[in-house]
mmCIF file of C-alpha atoms and ligand atoms in Angstrom:
data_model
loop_
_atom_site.group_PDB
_atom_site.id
_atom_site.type_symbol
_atom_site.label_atom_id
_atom_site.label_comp_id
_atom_site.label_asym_id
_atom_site.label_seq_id
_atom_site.Cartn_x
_atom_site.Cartn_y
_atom_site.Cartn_z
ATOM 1 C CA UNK A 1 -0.170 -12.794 22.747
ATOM 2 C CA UNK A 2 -2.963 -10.883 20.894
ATOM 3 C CA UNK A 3 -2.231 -9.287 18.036
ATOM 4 C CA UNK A 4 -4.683 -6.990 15.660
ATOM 5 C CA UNK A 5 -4.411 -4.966 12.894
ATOM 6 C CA UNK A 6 -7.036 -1.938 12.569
ATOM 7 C CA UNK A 7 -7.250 -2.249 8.305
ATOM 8 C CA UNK A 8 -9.351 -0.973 5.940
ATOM 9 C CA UNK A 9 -10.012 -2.954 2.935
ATOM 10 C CA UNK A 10 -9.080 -1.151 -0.174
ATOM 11 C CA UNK A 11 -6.245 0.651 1.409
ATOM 12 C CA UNK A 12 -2.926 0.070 0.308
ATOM 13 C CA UNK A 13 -1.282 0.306 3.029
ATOM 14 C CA UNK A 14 -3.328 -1.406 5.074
ATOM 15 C CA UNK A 15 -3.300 -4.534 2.577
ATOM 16 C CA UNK A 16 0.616 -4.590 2.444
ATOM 17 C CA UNK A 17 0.861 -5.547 6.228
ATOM 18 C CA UNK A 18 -2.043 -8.115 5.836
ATOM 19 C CA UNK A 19 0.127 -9.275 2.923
ATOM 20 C CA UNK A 20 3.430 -9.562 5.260
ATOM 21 C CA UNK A 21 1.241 -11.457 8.165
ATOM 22 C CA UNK A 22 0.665 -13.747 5.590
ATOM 23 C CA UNK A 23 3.736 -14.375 4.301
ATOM 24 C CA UNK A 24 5.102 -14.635 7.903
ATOM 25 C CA UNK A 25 2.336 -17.460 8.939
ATOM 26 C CA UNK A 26 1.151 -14.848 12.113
ATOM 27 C CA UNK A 27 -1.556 -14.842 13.270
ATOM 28 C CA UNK A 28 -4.154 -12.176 13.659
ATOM 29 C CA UNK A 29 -7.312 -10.171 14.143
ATOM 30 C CA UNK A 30 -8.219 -8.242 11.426
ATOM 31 C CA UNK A 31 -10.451 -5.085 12.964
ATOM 32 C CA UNK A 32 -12.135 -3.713 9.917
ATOM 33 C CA UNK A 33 -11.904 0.274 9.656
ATOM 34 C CA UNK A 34 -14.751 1.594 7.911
ATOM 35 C CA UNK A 35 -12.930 4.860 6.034
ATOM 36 C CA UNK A 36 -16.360 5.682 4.511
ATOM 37 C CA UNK A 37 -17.906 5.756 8.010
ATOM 38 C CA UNK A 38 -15.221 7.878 9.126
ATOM 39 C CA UNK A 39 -14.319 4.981 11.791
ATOM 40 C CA UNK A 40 -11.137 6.347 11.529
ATOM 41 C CA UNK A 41 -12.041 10.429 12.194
ATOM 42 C CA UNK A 42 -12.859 9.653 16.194
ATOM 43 C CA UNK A 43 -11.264 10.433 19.107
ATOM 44 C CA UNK A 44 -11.107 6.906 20.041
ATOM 45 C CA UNK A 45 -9.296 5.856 16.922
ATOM 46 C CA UNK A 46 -7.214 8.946 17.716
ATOM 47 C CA UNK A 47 -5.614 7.167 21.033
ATOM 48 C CA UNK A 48 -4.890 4.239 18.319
ATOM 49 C CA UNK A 49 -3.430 6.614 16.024
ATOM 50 C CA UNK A 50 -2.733 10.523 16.240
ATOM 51 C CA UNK A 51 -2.551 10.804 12.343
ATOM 52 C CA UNK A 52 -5.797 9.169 12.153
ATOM 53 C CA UNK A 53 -4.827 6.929 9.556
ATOM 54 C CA UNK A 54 -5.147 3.180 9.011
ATOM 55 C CA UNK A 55 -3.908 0.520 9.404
ATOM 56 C CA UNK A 56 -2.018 0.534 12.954
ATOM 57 C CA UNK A 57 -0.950 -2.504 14.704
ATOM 58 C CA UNK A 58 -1.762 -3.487 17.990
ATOM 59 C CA UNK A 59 0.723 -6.192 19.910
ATOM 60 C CA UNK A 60 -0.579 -7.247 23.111
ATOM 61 C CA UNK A 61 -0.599 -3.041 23.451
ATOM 62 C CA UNK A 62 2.124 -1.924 21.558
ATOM 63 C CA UNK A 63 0.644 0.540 18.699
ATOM 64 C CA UNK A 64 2.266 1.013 15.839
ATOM 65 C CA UNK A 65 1.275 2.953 12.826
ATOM 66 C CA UNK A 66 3.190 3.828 9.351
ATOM 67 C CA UNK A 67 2.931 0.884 7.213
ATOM 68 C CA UNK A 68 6.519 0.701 6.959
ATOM 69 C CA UNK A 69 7.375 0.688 10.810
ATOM 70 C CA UNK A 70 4.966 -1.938 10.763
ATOM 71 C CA UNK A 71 6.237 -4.032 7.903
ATOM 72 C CA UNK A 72 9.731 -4.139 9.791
ATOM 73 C CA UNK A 73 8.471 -4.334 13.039
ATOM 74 C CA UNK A 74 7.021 -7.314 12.101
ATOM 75 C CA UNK A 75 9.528 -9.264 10.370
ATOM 76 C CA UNK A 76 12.035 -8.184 13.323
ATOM 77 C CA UNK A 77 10.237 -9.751 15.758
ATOM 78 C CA UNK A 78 8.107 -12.774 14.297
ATOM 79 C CA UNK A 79 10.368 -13.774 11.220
ATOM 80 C CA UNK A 80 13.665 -16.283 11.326
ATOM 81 C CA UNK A 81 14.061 -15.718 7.881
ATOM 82 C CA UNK A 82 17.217 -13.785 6.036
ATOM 83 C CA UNK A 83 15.377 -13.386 3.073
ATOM 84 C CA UNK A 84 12.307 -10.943 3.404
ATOM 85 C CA UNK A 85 14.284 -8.488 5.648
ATOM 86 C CA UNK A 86 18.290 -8.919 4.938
ATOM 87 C CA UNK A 87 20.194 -8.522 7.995
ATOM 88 C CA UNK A 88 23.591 -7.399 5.566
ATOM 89 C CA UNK A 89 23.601 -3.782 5.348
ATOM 90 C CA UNK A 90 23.380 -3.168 2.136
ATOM 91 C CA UNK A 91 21.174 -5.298 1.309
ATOM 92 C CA UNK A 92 18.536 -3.834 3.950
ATOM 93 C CA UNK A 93 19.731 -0.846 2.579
ATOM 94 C CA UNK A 94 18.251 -1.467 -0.478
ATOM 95 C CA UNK A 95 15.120 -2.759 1.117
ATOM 96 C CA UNK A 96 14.616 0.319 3.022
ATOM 97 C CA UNK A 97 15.373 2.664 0.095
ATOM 98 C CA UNK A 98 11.893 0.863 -1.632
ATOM 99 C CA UNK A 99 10.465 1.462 1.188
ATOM 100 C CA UNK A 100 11.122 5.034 1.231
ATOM 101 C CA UNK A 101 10.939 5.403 -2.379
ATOM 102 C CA UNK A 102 7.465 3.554 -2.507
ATOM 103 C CA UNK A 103 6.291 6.345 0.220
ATOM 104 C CA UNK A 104 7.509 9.016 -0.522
ATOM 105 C CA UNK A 105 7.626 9.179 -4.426
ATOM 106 C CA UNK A 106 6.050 6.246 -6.083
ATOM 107 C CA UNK A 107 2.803 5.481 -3.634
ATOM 108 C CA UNK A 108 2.080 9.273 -3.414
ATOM 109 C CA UNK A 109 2.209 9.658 -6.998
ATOM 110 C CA UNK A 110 -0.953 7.178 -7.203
ATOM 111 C CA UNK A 111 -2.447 8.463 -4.573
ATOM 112 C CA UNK A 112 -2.662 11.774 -5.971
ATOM 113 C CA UNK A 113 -3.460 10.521 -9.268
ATOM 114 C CA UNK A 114 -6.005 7.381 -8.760
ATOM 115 C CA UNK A 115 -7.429 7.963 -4.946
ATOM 116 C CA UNK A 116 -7.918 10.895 -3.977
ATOM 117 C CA UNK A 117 -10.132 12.000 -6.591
ATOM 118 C CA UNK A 118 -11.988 8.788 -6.270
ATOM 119 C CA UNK A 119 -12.616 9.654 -2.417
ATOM 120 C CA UNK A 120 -12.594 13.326 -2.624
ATOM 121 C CA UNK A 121 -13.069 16.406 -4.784
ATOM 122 C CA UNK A 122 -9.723 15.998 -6.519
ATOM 123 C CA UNK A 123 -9.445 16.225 -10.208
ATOM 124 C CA UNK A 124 -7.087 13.861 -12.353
ATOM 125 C CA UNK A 125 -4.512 16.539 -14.028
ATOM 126 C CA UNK A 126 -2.184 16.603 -16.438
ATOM 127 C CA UNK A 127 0.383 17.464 -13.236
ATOM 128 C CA UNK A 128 -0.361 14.376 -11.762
ATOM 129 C CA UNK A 129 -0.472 12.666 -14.343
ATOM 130 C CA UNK A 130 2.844 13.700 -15.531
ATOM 131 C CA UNK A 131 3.844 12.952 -12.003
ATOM 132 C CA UNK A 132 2.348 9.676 -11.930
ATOM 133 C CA UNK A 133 4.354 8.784 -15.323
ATOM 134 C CA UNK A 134 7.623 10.047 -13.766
ATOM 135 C CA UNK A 135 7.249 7.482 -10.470
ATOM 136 C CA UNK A 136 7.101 4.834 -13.289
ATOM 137 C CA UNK A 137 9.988 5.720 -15.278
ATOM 138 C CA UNK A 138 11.754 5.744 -11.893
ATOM 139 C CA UNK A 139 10.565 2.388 -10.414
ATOM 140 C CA UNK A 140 11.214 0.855 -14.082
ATOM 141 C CA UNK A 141 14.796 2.359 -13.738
ATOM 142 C CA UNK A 142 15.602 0.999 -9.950
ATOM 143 C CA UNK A 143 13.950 -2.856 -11.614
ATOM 144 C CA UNK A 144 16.135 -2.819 -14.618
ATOM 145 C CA UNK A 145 19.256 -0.944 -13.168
ATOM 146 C CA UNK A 146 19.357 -4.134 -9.720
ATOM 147 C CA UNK A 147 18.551 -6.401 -12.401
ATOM 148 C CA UNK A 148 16.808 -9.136 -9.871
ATOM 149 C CA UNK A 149 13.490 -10.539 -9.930
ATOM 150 C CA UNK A 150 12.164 -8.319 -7.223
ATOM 151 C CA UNK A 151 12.326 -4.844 -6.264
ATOM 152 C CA UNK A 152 15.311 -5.512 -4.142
ATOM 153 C CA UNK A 153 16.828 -8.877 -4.788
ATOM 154 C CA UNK A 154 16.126 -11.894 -5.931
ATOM 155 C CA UNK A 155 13.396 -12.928 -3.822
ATOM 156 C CA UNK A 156 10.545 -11.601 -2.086
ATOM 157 C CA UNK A 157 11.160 -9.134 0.525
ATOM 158 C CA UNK A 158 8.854 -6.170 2.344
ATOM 159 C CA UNK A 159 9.410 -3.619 0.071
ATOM 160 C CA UNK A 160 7.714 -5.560 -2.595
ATOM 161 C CA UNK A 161 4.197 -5.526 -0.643
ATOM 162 C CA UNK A 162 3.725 -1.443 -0.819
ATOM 163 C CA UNK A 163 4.809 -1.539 -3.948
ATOM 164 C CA UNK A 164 2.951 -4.400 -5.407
ATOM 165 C CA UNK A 165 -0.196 -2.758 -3.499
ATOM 166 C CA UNK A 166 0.371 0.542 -5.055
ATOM 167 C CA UNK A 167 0.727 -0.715 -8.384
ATOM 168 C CA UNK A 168 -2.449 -2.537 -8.073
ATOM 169 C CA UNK A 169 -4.271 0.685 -7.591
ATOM 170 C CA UNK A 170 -3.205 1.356 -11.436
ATOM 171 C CA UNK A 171 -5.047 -2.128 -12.888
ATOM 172 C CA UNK A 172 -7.961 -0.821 -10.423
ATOM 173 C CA UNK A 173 -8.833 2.234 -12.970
ATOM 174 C CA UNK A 174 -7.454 0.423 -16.052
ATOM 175 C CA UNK A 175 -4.042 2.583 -16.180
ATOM 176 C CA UNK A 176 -1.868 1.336 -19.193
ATOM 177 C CA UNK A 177 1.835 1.328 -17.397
ATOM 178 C CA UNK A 178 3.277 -1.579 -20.505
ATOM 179 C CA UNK A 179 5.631 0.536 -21.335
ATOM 180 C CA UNK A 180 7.038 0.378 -18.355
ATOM 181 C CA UNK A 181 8.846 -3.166 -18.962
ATOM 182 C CA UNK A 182 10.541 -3.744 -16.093
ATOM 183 C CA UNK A 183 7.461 -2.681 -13.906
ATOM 184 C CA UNK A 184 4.735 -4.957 -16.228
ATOM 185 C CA UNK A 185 7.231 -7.930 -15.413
ATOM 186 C CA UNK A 186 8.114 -7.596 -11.806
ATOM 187 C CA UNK A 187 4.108 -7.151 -11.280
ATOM 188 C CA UNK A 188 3.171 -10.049 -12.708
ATOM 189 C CA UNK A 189 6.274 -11.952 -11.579
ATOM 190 C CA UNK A 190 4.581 -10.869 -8.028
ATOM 191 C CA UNK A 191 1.398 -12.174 -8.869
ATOM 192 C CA UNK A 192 1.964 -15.261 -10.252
ATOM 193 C CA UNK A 193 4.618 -16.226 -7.738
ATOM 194 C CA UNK A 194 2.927 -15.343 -4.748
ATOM 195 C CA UNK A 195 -0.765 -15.710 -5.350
ATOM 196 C CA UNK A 196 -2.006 -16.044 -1.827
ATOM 197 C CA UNK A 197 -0.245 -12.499 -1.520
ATOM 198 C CA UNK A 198 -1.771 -11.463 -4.203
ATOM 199 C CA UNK A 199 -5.637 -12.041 -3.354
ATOM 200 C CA UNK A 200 -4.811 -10.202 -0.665
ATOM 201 C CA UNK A 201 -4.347 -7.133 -2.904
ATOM 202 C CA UNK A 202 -6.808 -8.254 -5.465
ATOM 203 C CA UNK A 203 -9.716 -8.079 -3.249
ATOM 204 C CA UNK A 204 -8.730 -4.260 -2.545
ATOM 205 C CA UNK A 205 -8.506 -3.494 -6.076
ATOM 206 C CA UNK A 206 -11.868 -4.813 -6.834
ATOM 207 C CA UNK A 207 -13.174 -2.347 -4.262
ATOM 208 C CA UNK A 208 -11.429 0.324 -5.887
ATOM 209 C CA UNK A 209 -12.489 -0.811 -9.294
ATOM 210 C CA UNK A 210 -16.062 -0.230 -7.975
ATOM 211 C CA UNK A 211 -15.402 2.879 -6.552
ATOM 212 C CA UNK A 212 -13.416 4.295 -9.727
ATOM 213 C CA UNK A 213 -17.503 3.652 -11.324
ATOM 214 C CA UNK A 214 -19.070 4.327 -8.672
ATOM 215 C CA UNK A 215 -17.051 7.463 -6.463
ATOM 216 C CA UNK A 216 -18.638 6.741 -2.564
ATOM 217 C CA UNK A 217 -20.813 9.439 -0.925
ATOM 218 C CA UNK A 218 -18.245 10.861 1.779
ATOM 219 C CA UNK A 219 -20.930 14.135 1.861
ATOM 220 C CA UNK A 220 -21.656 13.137 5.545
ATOM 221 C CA UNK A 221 -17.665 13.740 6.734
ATOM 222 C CA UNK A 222 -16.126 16.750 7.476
ATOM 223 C CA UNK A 223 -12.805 15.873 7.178
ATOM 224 C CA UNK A 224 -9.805 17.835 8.068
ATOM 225 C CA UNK A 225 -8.008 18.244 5.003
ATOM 226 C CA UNK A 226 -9.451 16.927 2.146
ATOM 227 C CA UNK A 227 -12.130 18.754 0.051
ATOM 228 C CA UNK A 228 -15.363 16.534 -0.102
ATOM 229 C CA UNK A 229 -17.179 16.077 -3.241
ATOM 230 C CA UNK A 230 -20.793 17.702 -3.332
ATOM 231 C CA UNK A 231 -23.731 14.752 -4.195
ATOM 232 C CA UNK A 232 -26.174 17.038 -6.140
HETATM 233 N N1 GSH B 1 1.840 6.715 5.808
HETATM 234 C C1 GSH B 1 0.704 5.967 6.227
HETATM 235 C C2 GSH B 1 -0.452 6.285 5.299
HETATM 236 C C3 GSH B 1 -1.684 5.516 5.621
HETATM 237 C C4 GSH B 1 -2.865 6.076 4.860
HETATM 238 O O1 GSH B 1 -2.787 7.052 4.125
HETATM 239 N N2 GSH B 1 -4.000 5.430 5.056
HETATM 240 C C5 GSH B 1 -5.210 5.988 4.485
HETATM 241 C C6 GSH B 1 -6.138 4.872 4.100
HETATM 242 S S1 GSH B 1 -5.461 3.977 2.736
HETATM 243 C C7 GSH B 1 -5.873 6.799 5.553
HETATM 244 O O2 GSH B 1 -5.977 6.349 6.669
HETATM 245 N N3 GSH B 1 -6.295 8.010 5.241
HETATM 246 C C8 GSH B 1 -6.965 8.838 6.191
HETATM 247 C C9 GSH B 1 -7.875 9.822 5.543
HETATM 248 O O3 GSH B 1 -7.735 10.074 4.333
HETATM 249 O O4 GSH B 1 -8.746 10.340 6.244
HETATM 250 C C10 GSH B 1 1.008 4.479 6.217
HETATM 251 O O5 GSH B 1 1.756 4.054 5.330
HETATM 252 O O6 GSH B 1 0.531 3.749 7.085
#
């Protein structure tokens, strides 16, 4: 059994499934995607992955892409446990609803706001921003409203890697979120609970620290559908 993971090393996504291999005990290789190289642009990565995005998974020649598919795909078939994926409905349910959530409202939100115009010719607006601020209040409200430790329960399940990987993109560029309580304390709960997980993440956000100084050179891509920044 063989299994890789095409990752890149500041991507969020990418860092959450090296976080669940690790909290599974499964064993890996870890193919380094080089975004600023445009590794991922090729028509070779493109039989990997159609959306050209990273990470994917490779079992023995299953691919998988989507984070998320990944993250469950994962605990499904490697993990005994009850507690990082819930088999009881509703409790799953609640899993998969951060999931979702983390996708679709709370990781895009920092995407928008912190990445993209660190990679590409994005501006930080007061839209975004606003945005951003609104994922928060939301997040702060699921943490306070469950009342548990973790996003979802009491303990550590999937849903907290995307999410603790997206919030991490906030300490990259210095974002004040305190006033977001419930967030603040489930972060560092995160941290200091789990910190093998956590240097996982931590060695991403230095990279983005870096690049938040320091924007890379992506001049030389011609991506699809992001604007590139002009180097004068
Ligand atoms: N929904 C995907 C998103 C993955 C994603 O956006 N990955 C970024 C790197 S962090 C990427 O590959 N972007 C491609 C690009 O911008 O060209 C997932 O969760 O796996």
């Amino acid at each position: 059994m063989v299994i890789k993971l095409y990752s890149v090393s500041d991507g969020p996504p990418s860092l959450a499934v090296r976080q669940c291999l690790k909290a599974i005990n499964l064993d890996y290789t870890l193919i380094n995607v080089d975004f600023g190289a445009g590794d991922h642009m090729t028509e070779e990565y493109a039989k990997l992955n159609p959306q050209k995005e990273i990470p994917v998974l490779d079992d023995d020649g299953f691919l998988l892409s989507e984070s998320n598919a990944i993250l469950q795909y994962l605990v499904e078939k490697y993990y005994d446990g009850n507690d990082l994926y819930p088999k009881d409905p509703k409790s799953r349910a609640i899993v998969n609803h951060r999931l979702c959530f983390n996708m679709a409202f709370y990781y895009s939100s920092i995407s928008a706001y912190v990445m993209a115009p660190i990679f590409f010719d994005y501006q930080r607006t007061p839209l975004s921003l606003k945005k951003l601020h609104i994922a928060l209040d939301v997040f702060n409200t699921y943490l306070k409203t469950l009342g548990a430790k973790y996003s979802a329960s009491d303990n550590l399940t999937i849903a907290d890697f995307p999410l603790c990987t997206a919030t991490m993109c906030l300490e990259a560029i210095n974002f004040d979120f305190s006033k977001y309580s419930y967030v603040s304390k489930w972060y560092e709960t995160f941290k200091r609970e789990n910190p093998d997980l956590w240097k996982i993440a931590e060695e991403g956000m230095k990279e983005i620290a870096e690049f938040e100084k320091n924007p890379p050179d992506l001049s030389h891509m011609d991506h699809p559908i992001h604007p590139i920044r002009k180097v004068k």
